[in-house]
GROMACS .gro file of C-alpha atoms in nm:
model
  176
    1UNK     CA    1   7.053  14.232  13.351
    2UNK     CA    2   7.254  13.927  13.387
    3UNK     CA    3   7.640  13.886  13.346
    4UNK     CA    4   7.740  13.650  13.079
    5UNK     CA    5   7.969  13.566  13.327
    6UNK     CA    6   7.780  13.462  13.586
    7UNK     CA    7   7.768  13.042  13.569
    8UNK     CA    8   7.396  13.018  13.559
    9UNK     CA    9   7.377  13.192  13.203
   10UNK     CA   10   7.622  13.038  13.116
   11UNK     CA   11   7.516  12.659  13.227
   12UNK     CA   12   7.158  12.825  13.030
   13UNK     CA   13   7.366  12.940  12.713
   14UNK     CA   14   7.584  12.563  12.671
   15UNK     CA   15   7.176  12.390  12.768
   16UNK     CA   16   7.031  12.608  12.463
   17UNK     CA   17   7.291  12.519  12.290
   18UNK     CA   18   7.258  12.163  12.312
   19UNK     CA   19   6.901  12.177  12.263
   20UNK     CA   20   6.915  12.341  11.964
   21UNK     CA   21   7.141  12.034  11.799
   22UNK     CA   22   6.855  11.786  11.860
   23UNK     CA   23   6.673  12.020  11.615
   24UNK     CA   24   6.695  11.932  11.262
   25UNK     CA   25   6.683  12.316  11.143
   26UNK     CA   26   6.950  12.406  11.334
   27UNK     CA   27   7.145  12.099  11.252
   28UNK     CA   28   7.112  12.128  10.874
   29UNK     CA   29   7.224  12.563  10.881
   30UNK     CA   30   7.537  12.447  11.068
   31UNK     CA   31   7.627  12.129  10.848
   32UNK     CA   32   7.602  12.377  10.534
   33UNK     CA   33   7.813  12.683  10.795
   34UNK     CA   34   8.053  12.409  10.853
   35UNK     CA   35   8.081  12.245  10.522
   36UNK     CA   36   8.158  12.655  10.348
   37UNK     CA   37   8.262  12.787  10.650
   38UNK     CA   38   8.612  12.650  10.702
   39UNK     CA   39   8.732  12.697  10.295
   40UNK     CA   40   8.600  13.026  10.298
   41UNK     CA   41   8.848  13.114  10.627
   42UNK     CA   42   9.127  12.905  10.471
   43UNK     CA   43   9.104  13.091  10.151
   44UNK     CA   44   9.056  13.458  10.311
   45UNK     CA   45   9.320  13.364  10.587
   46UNK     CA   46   9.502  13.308  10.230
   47UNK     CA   47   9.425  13.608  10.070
   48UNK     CA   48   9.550  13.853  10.341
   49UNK     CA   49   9.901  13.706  10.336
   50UNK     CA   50   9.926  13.794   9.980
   51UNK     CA   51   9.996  14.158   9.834
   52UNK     CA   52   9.663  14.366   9.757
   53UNK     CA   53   9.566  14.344   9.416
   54UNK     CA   54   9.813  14.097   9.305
   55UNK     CA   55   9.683  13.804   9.071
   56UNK     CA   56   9.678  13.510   9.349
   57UNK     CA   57   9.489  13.798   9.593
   58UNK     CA   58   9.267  13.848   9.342
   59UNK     CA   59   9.198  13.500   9.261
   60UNK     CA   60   9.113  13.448   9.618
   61UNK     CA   61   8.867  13.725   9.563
   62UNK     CA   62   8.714  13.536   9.346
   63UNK     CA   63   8.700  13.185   9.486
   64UNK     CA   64   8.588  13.425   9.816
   65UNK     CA   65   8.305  13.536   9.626
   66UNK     CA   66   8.252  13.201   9.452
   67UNK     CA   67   8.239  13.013   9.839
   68UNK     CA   68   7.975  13.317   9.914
   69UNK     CA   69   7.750  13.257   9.626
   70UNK     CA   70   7.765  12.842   9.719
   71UNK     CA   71   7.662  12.948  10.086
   72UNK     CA   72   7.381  13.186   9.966
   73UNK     CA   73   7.264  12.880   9.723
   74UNK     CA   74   7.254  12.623  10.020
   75UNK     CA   75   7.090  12.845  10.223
   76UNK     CA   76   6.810  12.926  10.010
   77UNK     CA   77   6.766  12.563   9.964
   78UNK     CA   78   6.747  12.500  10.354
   79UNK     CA   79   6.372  12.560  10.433
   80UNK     CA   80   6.290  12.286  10.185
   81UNK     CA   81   6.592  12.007  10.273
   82UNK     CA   82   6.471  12.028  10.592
   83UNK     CA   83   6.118  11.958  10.454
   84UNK     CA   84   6.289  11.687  10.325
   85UNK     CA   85   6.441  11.507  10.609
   86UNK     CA   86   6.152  11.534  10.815
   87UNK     CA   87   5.913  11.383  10.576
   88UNK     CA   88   6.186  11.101  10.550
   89UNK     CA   89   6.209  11.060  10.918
   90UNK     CA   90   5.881  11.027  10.996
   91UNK     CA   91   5.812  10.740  10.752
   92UNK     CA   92   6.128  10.571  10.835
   93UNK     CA   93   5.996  10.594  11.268
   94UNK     CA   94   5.660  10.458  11.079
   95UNK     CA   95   5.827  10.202  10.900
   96UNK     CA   96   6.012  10.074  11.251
   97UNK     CA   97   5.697  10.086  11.414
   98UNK     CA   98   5.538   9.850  11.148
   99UNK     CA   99   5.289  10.101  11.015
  100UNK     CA  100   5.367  10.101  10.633
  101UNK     CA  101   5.060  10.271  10.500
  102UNK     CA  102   5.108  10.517  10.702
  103UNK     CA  103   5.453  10.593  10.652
  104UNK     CA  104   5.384  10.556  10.247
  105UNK     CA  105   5.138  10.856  10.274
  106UNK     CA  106   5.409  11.023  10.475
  107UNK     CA  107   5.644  10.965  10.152
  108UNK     CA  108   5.371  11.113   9.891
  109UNK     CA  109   5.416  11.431  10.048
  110UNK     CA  110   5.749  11.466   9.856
  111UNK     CA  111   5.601  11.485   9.592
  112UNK     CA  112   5.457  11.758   9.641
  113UNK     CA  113   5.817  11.889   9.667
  114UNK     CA  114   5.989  11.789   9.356
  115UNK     CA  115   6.126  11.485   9.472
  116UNK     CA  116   5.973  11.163   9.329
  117UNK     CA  117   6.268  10.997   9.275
  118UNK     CA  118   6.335  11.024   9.654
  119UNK     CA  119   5.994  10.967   9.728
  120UNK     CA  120   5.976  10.627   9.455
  121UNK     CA  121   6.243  10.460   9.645
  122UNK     CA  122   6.117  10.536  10.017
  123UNK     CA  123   5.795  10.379   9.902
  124UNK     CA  124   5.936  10.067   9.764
  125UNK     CA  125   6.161  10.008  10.070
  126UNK     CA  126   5.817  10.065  10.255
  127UNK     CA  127   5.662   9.816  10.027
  128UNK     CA  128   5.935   9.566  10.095
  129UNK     CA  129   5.963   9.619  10.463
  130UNK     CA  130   5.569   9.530  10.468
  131UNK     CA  131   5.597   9.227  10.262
  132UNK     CA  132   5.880   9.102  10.489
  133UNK     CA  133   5.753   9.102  10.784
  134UNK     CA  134   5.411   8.952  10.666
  135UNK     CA  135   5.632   8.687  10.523
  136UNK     CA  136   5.731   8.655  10.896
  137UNK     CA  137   5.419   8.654  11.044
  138UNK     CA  138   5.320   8.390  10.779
  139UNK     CA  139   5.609   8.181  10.858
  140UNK     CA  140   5.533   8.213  11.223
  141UNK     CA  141   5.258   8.086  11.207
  142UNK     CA  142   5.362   7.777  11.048
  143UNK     CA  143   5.639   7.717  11.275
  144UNK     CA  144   5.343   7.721  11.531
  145UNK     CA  145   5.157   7.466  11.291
  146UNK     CA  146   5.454   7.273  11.291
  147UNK     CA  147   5.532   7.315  10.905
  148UNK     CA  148   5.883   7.366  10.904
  149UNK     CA  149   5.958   7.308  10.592
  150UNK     CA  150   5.738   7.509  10.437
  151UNK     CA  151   5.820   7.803  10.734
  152UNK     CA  152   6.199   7.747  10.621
  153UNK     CA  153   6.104   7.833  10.258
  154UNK     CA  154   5.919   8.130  10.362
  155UNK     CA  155   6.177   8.253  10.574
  156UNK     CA  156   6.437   8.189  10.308
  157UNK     CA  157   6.240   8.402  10.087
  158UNK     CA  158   6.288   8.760  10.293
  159UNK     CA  159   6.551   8.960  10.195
  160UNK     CA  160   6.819   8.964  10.449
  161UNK     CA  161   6.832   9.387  10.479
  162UNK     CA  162   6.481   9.397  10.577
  163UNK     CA  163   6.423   9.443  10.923
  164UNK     CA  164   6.188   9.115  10.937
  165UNK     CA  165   6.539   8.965  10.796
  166UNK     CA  166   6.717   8.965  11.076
  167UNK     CA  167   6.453   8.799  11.220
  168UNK     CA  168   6.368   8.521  10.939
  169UNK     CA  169   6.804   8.467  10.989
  170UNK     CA  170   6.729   8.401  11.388
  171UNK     CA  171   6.470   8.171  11.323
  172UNK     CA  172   6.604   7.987  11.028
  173UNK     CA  173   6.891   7.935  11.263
  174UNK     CA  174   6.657   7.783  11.533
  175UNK     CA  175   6.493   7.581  11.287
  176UNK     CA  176   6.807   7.342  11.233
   0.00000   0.00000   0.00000
């Protein structure tokens, strides 16, 4: 059996360790450990200074027990946050790569979980994304058709916190 002092298990303990940040399960249970983690020490640490069964021990008690039921309540929520954030990060690496249908059927799925707010929005930043960068493409093409003006008014036309924005910006730059 090996030591937990020998440097290879540990080098293998810190690797697994870092590993398991880049995955979005572990990432969320530690951001929610974290977030009640340190007011539930601060509190107990708190608590034990004072006399047993006093009214400020007691009241630590309570916001002890209060922290604990939070915890349990994020926790249970964790399988589908995480649902969540990968649905939303796999449109948004769709959007980047310019596939917007296919990253708006990746944002129906929420649906499916309750969120169609969420799931609203996604698709009309989707929507927008799409229509900006075939506004590009359109202008683009009349830059190459040397119709300036007309590929300045298209170009003026994309909103500037699309991703084809910073692009339409560039080129209406280049244009002058």
């Amino acid at each position: 059996m090996p030591s937990i002092k020998n440097p290879g298990v540990k080098l293998l303990m810190v690797g697994a360790l870092v590993v398991g940040l880049f995955y979005l399960p572990v990432r969320e249970f530690l951001k929610i450990t974290f977030i009640m983690g340190i007011p539930f020490v601060f509190v107990l640490g708190y608590m034990f200074r004072q006399r047993p069964k006093s009214l400020t021990w007691i009241l630590s008690l309570i916001l002890l027990a209060g922290i604990l039921v939070g915890y349990s309540n994020l926790l249970s929520q964790l399988p589908e946050r995480i649902k969540v954030r990968a649905i939303i990060s796999e449109g948004g690496a769709l959007v980047a790569e310019g596939h917007y249908q296919e990253a708006i059927k990746e944002y129906e799925k929420l649906a499916r979980l309750d969120k169609e707010e969420t799931m609203k929005s996604k698709i009309e930043t989707a929507k927008k994304e799409q229509q900006a960068a075939y506004n590009l493409a359109r202008a683009q093409t009349l830059i190459e058709q040397h119709k300036i003006e007309e590929a300045r008014q298209i170009l003026a036309s994309i909103p500037p916190q699309t991703r084809a924005g910073h692009e339409a910006a560039r080129l209406i730059k280049t244009l002058k």
